[in-house]
Tab-separated table of C-alpha atoms in Angstrom:
chain	number	residue	atom	x	y	z
A	1	MET	CA	4.380	-13.037	23.764
A	2	LYS	CA	1.141	-14.681	22.696
A	3	GLU	CA	0.564	-15.376	18.998
A	4	SER	CA	-2.940	-15.531	17.588
A	5	LEU	CA	-4.419	-15.920	14.129
A	6	GLY	CA	-7.879	-14.659	13.204
A	7	LEU	CA	-9.563	-16.226	10.186
A	8	SER	CA	-12.676	-14.477	8.897
A	9	ILE	CA	-14.267	-16.988	6.533
A	10	SER	CA	-16.915	-15.922	4.060
A	11	ASN	CA	-18.172	-16.925	0.626
A	12	ASN	CA	-15.057	-17.756	-1.424
A	13	ILE	CA	-12.884	-15.468	0.742
A	14	ILE	CA	-10.759	-15.888	3.863
A	15	ARG	CA	-9.377	-12.740	5.473
A	16	TYR	CA	-6.628	-13.349	7.995
A	17	ALA	CA	-4.653	-11.456	10.600
A	18	LYS	CA	-1.806	-12.658	12.782
A	19	ILE	CA	-1.223	-10.722	15.985
A	20	ARG	CA	1.540	-10.968	18.549
A	21	GLY	CA	1.434	-9.334	21.958
A	22	ASN	CA	-0.111	-9.133	25.391
A	23	SER	CA	-2.544	-6.921	27.321
A	24	LYS	CA	-0.100	-3.996	27.215
A	25	GLU	CA	1.128	-4.190	23.638
A	26	LEU	CA	-0.307	-5.621	20.422
A	27	ARG	CA	1.347	-5.818	17.028
A	28	ILE	CA	-0.104	-6.972	13.719
A	29	GLU	CA	2.456	-9.192	12.044
A	30	LYS	CA	0.592	-10.239	8.908
A	31	ILE	CA	-2.720	-9.491	7.215
A	32	GLY	CA	-4.117	-10.649	3.916
A	33	LEU	CA	-6.817	-12.552	2.111
A	34	LYS	CA	-7.088	-15.715	0.116
A	35	PHE	CA	-9.769	-16.727	-2.358
A	36	TYR	CA	-11.005	-20.308	-2.509
A	37	ASN	CA	-13.551	-22.503	-4.276
A	38	GLY	CA	-15.520	-25.180	-2.481
A	39	ASN	CA	-14.037	-26.429	0.787
A	40	PRO	CA	-11.767	-23.781	2.389
A	41	LYS	CA	-9.664	-26.364	4.245
A	42	ILE	CA	-6.723	-26.230	1.811
A	43	ALA	CA	-6.696	-22.414	1.868
A	44	ILE	CA	-6.794	-22.433	5.686
A	45	ASN	CA	-3.781	-24.745	5.919
A	46	GLU	CA	-1.908	-22.601	3.388
A	47	ILE	CA	-2.553	-19.479	5.476
A	48	ILE	CA	-1.383	-21.216	8.658
A	49	GLU	CA	1.812	-22.328	6.926
A	50	GLU	CA	2.481	-18.988	5.210
A	51	THR	CA	2.024	-17.056	8.475
A	52	ASN	CA	3.986	-19.576	10.574
A	53	SER	CA	0.957	-19.987	12.822
A	54	GLU	CA	1.244	-23.696	13.595
A	55	LYS	CA	1.585	-22.896	17.317
A	56	ALA	CA	-0.660	-19.823	17.362
A	57	ILE	CA	-4.120	-19.592	18.929
A	58	ILE	CA	-6.579	-19.767	16.015
A	59	ASN	CA	-10.076	-18.280	16.112
A	60	THR	CA	-12.702	-18.028	13.417
A	61	ASN	CA	-16.244	-16.770	12.903
A	62	THR	CA	-19.775	-18.073	12.824
A	63	ILE	CA	-21.289	-17.787	9.358
A	64	ASP	CA	-25.028	-18.183	9.785
A	65	GLU	CA	-25.794	-16.956	13.303
A	66	ASN	CA	-29.169	-15.412	14.165
A	67	TYR	CA	-30.441	-12.982	16.789
A	68	TYR	CA	-33.576	-13.348	18.905
A	69	TYR	CA	-34.787	-10.356	20.975
A	70	SER	CA	-36.752	-10.941	24.162
A	71	THR	CA	-39.705	-8.952	25.430
A	72	PRO	CA	-38.911	-6.448	28.219
A	73	ILE	CA	-37.977	-8.061	31.540
A	74	ILE	CA	-38.557	-6.434	34.934
A	75	GLU	CA	-35.900	-8.203	37.004
A	76	ASN	CA	-32.476	-7.374	38.430
A	77	ASN	CA	-31.214	-10.907	39.013
A	78	ASP	CA	-28.923	-12.197	36.242
A	79	LYS	CA	-29.950	-15.843	36.716
A	80	ILE	CA	-33.637	-14.996	36.451
A	81	ILE	CA	-33.027	-12.775	33.414
A	82	ASN	CA	-31.096	-15.542	31.633
A	83	ARG	CA	-33.787	-18.084	32.503
A	84	LYS	CA	-36.532	-15.843	31.099
A	85	ILE	CA	-34.599	-15.216	27.871
A	86	ASP	CA	-33.987	-18.964	27.496
A	87	THR	CA	-37.671	-19.742	28.089
A	88	GLU	CA	-38.772	-17.156	25.541
A	89	PHE	CA	-36.296	-18.477	23.005
A	90	GLU	CA	-37.490	-22.038	23.548
A	91	ASN	CA	-41.090	-20.926	22.893
A	92	PHE	CA	-39.858	-19.104	19.795
A	93	CYS	CA	-38.229	-22.329	18.563
A	94	ILE	CA	-41.457	-24.255	19.120
A	95	SER	CA	-43.414	-21.649	17.149
A	96	ARG	CA	-40.909	-21.974	14.288
A	97	LYS	CA	-40.994	-25.779	14.486
A	98	PHE	CA	-37.360	-26.422	15.322
A	99	SER	CA	-35.707	-27.691	18.474
A	100	LYS	CA	-33.743	-25.447	20.822
A	101	ASP	CA	-31.599	-28.506	21.568
A	102	LEU	CA	-30.273	-28.338	18.009
A	103	THR	CA	-28.848	-24.862	18.574
A	104	ILE	CA	-26.005	-23.365	20.566
A	105	GLY	CA	-26.396	-19.824	21.821
A	106	LYS	CA	-25.477	-17.081	24.231
A	107	ASN	CA	-27.507	-14.384	25.990
A	108	LEU	CA	-26.698	-10.687	26.122
A	109	PHE	CA	-28.874	-8.219	28.000
A	110	HIS	CA	-28.890	-4.554	28.948
A	111	ASN	CA	-30.916	-1.941	30.754
A	112	GLU	CA	-32.862	0.342	28.449
A	113	PHE	CA	-35.382	2.908	29.670
A	114	ASN	CA	-35.571	1.121	33.070
A	115	LYS	CA	-36.307	-2.245	31.474
A	116	ILE	CA	-34.079	-5.232	30.789
A	117	LEU	CA	-33.924	-6.209	27.125
A	118	GLY	CA	-32.294	-9.472	26.144
A	119	MET	CA	-30.751	-10.857	22.974
A	120	HIS	CA	-30.109	-14.537	22.293
A	121	ILE	CA	-27.397	-15.110	19.685
A	122	TYR	CA	-27.631	-18.609	18.267
A	123	ASP	CA	-26.527	-20.930	15.488
A	124	SER	CA	-27.365	-24.520	14.705
A	125	LYS	CA	-25.101	-27.242	16.065
A	126	ASN	CA	-24.726	-28.601	12.532
A	127	ASN	CA	-23.379	-25.267	11.271
A	128	LEU	CA	-20.834	-25.107	14.081
A	129	ILE	CA	-19.808	-28.749	13.556
A	130	ASN	CA	-19.266	-28.002	9.865
A	131	ILE	CA	-16.983	-25.110	10.794
A	132	TYR	CA	-14.889	-27.396	13.012
A	133	ARG	CA	-14.686	-29.906	10.152
A	134	ILE	CA	-12.837	-27.504	7.865
A	135	PHE	CA	-10.010	-27.402	10.407
A	136	GLU	CA	-7.615	-30.104	11.507
A	137	PRO	CA	-8.411	-31.743	14.883
A	138	ASN	CA	-7.716	-29.416	17.846
A	139	GLN	CA	-6.552	-26.695	15.438
A	140	ILE	CA	-9.140	-24.063	16.338
A	141	LYS	CA	-9.783	-22.575	19.770
A	142	SER	CA	-12.952	-20.439	19.473
A	143	ILE	CA	-15.743	-19.417	17.101
A	144	TYR	CA	-17.279	-15.951	17.473
A	145	PRO	CA	-19.970	-13.879	15.717
A	146	ILE	CA	-17.966	-11.001	14.236
A	147	ALA	CA	-20.763	-8.519	14.959
A	148	THR	CA	-20.249	-9.056	18.700
A	149	ILE	CA	-16.457	-8.686	18.815
A	150	ILE	CA	-15.764	-6.005	16.187
A	151	LYS	CA	-16.367	-3.377	18.880
A	152	ASN	CA	-13.205	-4.519	20.670
A	153	LEU	CA	-11.130	-2.730	18.025
A	154	THR	CA	-12.094	0.729	19.250
A	155	LYS	CA	-12.261	2.499	22.605
A	156	ILE	CA	-15.863	3.549	23.196
A	157	ASN	CA	-16.553	6.079	25.927
A	158	GLU	CA	-19.232	5.715	28.573
A	159	ASN	CA	-22.538	7.397	27.718
A	160	GLU	CA	-21.566	7.297	24.029
A	161	ASN	CA	-23.881	5.771	21.426
A	162	VAL	CA	-22.002	4.226	18.508
A	163	ILE	CA	-22.945	2.258	15.386
A	164	ILE	CA	-20.531	-0.085	13.592
A	165	VAL	CA	-21.457	-0.977	10.012
A	166	ASN	CA	-19.498	-3.989	8.776
A	167	LEU	CA	-19.653	-3.901	4.974
A	168	GLU	CA	-18.716	-7.460	4.145
A	169	GLU	CA	-20.538	-10.164	2.203
A	170	HIS	CA	-23.051	-10.416	5.062
A	171	ILE	CA	-23.561	-6.868	6.327
A	172	THR	CA	-24.078	-6.292	10.048
A	173	ILE	CA	-25.052	-3.119	11.898
A	174	THR	CA	-24.070	-3.214	15.576
A	175	THR	CA	-25.473	-0.582	17.952
A	176	ILE	CA	-23.488	0.054	21.137
A	177	VAL	CA	-24.879	2.146	23.996
A	178	ASN	CA	-22.892	2.831	27.175
A	179	GLN	CA	-20.284	0.315	25.970
A	180	GLN	CA	-22.903	-2.460	25.687
A	181	ILE	CA	-24.274	-4.071	22.541
A	182	HIS	CA	-27.973	-3.253	22.271
A	183	THR	CA	-28.902	-4.482	18.789
A	184	ILE	CA	-27.382	-6.315	15.840
A	185	LEU	CA	-29.035	-6.118	12.440
A	186	LYS	CA	-27.896	-8.604	9.818
A	187	MET	CA	-28.363	-8.252	6.076
A	188	ASN	CA	-27.588	-11.724	4.744
A	189	PHE	CA	-25.726	-11.886	1.422
A	190	ALA	CA	-26.350	-8.158	0.803
A	191	MET	CA	-22.871	-7.242	-0.410
A	192	LEU	CA	-22.419	-10.654	-2.009
A	193	GLU	CA	-25.511	-10.005	-4.141
A	194	VAL	CA	-23.981	-6.727	-5.315
A	195	LEU	CA	-20.828	-8.602	-6.336
A	196	LYS	CA	-22.912	-11.102	-8.298
A	197	GLU	CA	-24.936	-8.383	-10.024
A	198	ILE	CA	-21.954	-6.349	-11.245
A	199	ARG	CA	-19.919	-9.380	-12.312
A	200	SER	CA	-19.812	-9.974	-16.048
A	201	GLU	CA	-19.755	-13.479	-17.523
A	202	GLN	CA	-16.102	-13.130	-18.529
A	203	GLU	CA	-14.897	-11.595	-15.266
A	204	SER	CA	-13.440	-13.602	-12.401
A	205	PHE	CA	-14.770	-13.230	-8.858
A	206	ILE	CA	-11.393	-11.825	-7.768
A	207	ASN	CA	-11.458	-9.080	-10.394
A	208	THR	CA	-15.061	-8.183	-9.540
A	209	TYR	CA	-14.171	-8.012	-5.852
A	210	ASN	CA	-11.250	-5.666	-6.501
A	211	SER	CA	-13.289	-3.610	-8.944
A	212	LEU	CA	-16.028	-3.018	-6.373
A	213	LYS	CA	-13.474	-1.712	-3.886
A	214	GLN	CA	-12.337	0.835	-6.478
A	215	THR	CA	-15.827	2.213	-7.031
A	216	THR	CA	-16.153	5.947	-6.437
A	217	ILE	CA	-19.257	7.629	-5.047
A	218	PHE	CA	-19.475	11.058	-6.617
A	219	VAL	CA	-20.475	14.007	-4.505
A	220	LYS	CA	-20.557	17.729	-5.266
A	221	GLU	CA	-16.815	18.316	-5.162
A	222	THR	CA	-15.850	15.401	-7.398
A	223	LYS	CA	-15.651	14.997	-11.146
A	224	LYS	CA	-18.087	13.289	-13.455
A	225	ASN	CA	-17.847	9.523	-13.336
A	226	ASP	CA	-17.372	6.981	-16.114
A	227	LYS	CA	-19.862	4.439	-17.433
A	228	GLU	CA	-18.335	1.434	-15.654
A	229	ASN	CA	-18.355	3.265	-12.345
A	230	SER	CA	-21.943	4.421	-12.946
A	231	LYS	CA	-23.030	0.829	-13.555
A	232	LYS	CA	-21.571	-0.265	-10.233
A	233	LEU	CA	-23.179	2.673	-8.444
A	234	THR	CA	-26.644	1.583	-9.631
A	235	LYS	CA	-26.141	-1.496	-7.435
A	236	VAL	CA	-24.130	0.060	-4.600
A	237	ILE	CA	-26.177	3.173	-3.848
A	238	PRO	CA	-29.521	1.381	-3.234
A	239	LEU	CA	-27.749	-0.921	-0.766
A	240	LEU	CA	-26.114	1.994	1.064
A	241	TYR	CA	-29.434	3.809	1.156
A	242	ASN	CA	-31.051	0.702	2.657
A	243	ILE	CA	-28.368	0.726	5.344
A	244	ALA	CA	-28.965	4.440	5.922
A	245	GLU	CA	-32.697	3.829	6.444
A	246	ARG	CA	-31.899	1.288	9.155
A	247	ILE	CA	-29.463	3.693	10.796
A	248	THR	CA	-32.159	6.384	10.764
A	249	LYS	CA	-34.489	4.079	12.706
A	250	ILE	CA	-31.729	3.413	15.241
A	251	LYS	CA	-31.097	7.157	15.636
A	252	THR	CA	-34.806	7.779	16.110
A	253	HIS	CA	-34.960	5.148	18.852
A	254	TYR	CA	-31.867	6.225	20.798
A	255	GLY	CA	-32.070	9.953	20.155
A	256	ARG	CA	-28.408	10.593	19.524
A	257	ILE	CA	-25.560	8.713	17.853
A	258	ALA	CA	-22.050	10.095	18.393
A	259	LYS	CA	-20.198	8.056	15.750
A	260	ILE	CA	-20.784	5.695	12.886
A	261	TYR	CA	-17.813	3.453	12.143
A	262	LEU	CA	-17.524	1.866	8.701
A	263	THR	CA	-15.503	-1.302	8.282
A	264	GLY	CA	-15.098	-4.294	5.960
A	265	PHE	CA	-14.044	-4.388	2.323
A	266	GLY	CA	-16.998	-2.216	1.299
A	267	ALA	CA	-15.533	0.615	3.380
A	268	ASN	CA	-12.838	0.894	0.684
A	269	ILE	CA	-15.398	2.392	-1.716
A	270	GLN	CA	-14.156	5.896	-2.413
A	271	ASN	CA	-16.026	8.733	-0.662
A	272	ILE	CA	-18.234	6.370	1.322
A	273	GLU	CA	-17.602	8.476	4.439
A	274	LEU	CA	-18.766	11.587	2.569
A	275	TYR	CA	-21.898	9.765	1.409
A	276	PHE	CA	-22.950	8.850	4.941
A	277	GLY	CA	-21.730	12.228	6.181
A	278	GLN	CA	-24.194	13.993	3.910
A	279	LEU	CA	-27.042	11.786	5.153
A	280	PHE	CA	-26.073	12.133	8.829
A	281	SER	CA	-24.514	15.559	9.168
A	282	ASP	CA	-24.867	15.517	12.972
A	283	VAL	CA	-22.856	12.297	13.359
A	284	LYS	CA	-19.110	11.769	13.068
A	285	ILE	CA	-18.393	9.216	10.323
A	286	GLU	CA	-15.104	7.300	10.542
A	287	LEU	CA	-13.432	4.271	9.057
A	288	LEU	CA	-12.817	1.812	11.878
A	289	LYS	CA	-9.154	1.582	12.788
A	290	PRO	CA	-7.812	-0.759	15.500
A	291	TYR	CA	-6.997	1.354	18.551
A	292	PHE	CA	-3.475	-0.045	18.837
A	293	ILE	CA	-2.458	0.981	15.301
A	294	SER	CA	-0.243	4.042	14.910
A	295	PRO	CA	-2.172	7.221	13.930
A	296	GLN	CA	0.351	7.745	11.114
A	297	ILE	CA	-0.729	4.572	9.323
A	298	ASN	CA	-3.424	4.859	6.642
A	299	THR	CA	-6.687	3.415	7.995
A	300	LYS	CA	-7.574	1.886	4.617
A	301	GLU	CA	-4.624	-0.478	4.928
A	302	TYR	CA	-6.514	-2.289	7.686
A	303	VAL	CA	-10.228	-1.598	7.223
A	304	GLU	CA	-10.735	-4.644	4.986
A	305	TYR	CA	-9.151	-6.953	7.576
A	306	ASN	CA	-10.792	-5.679	10.765
A	307	SER	CA	-12.981	-8.760	11.141
A	308	ALA	CA	-9.944	-11.021	11.111
A	309	ILE	CA	-8.073	-8.669	13.464
A	310	SER	CA	-10.974	-8.709	15.941
A	311	LEU	CA	-11.015	-12.527	15.858
A	312	ALA	CA	-7.301	-12.688	16.618
């Protein structure tokens, strides 16, 4: 059976997941996280050794990717569509005074209201080279934007509109329509800024990180909260409300959203499903759970590691 290791690298944190299996059966062997300062190379090698992944396929994530959206295209030929998206993106680069040749990207496109809409996902070559440099030679196989592969963890039905909110240091909101990605919204450093704002001078980053996960959002049925929790909520709630405003715009555009999946370490915040459930009473709110995990297993055991699982 194939072995693969997904490494989701972020600011000071590496989340990892080792998976063994094939197209018929998948099994998570190990999940975890490791904190680091500076260059993550030592932490990466420690994870590979601790998970016995020296011979495994290793994938990781882009860190600073961007998304360019084309104007509507009236064509049915894939080659022409790709050429038009590339041309538009090149003109965009010229307008922003940087060279398309210094980027690496990929096109996605879909049919929406009888028009073709394209998205160009790109990152600078320097950023991608720097990612390769934190690994040993030939150690890593692929680099993916997490926002584009997180959807592989759930079975989405045809004609079903779904939103996946990944509540990690860089928050992403992925909209999927008819099993195709239509939009990706990225909120750079949003959750990381919350961590910085609630961290006291004496507190370590690790303790702040764990403390944020234990925050409780209080709704009607719950008890009165304490001062420490209230302080964290003054930073958390405005961010969640900002996310909700963006979801509202998506709902307005597409008319109906069947489900909103929450994932990432921020999805561990207590009652976060109830919070979004009150704002979107017509939508089913769920924590994202890999489809191959037993229904008997608590979803919160995996929700923090979904990015790494999707990379594996």
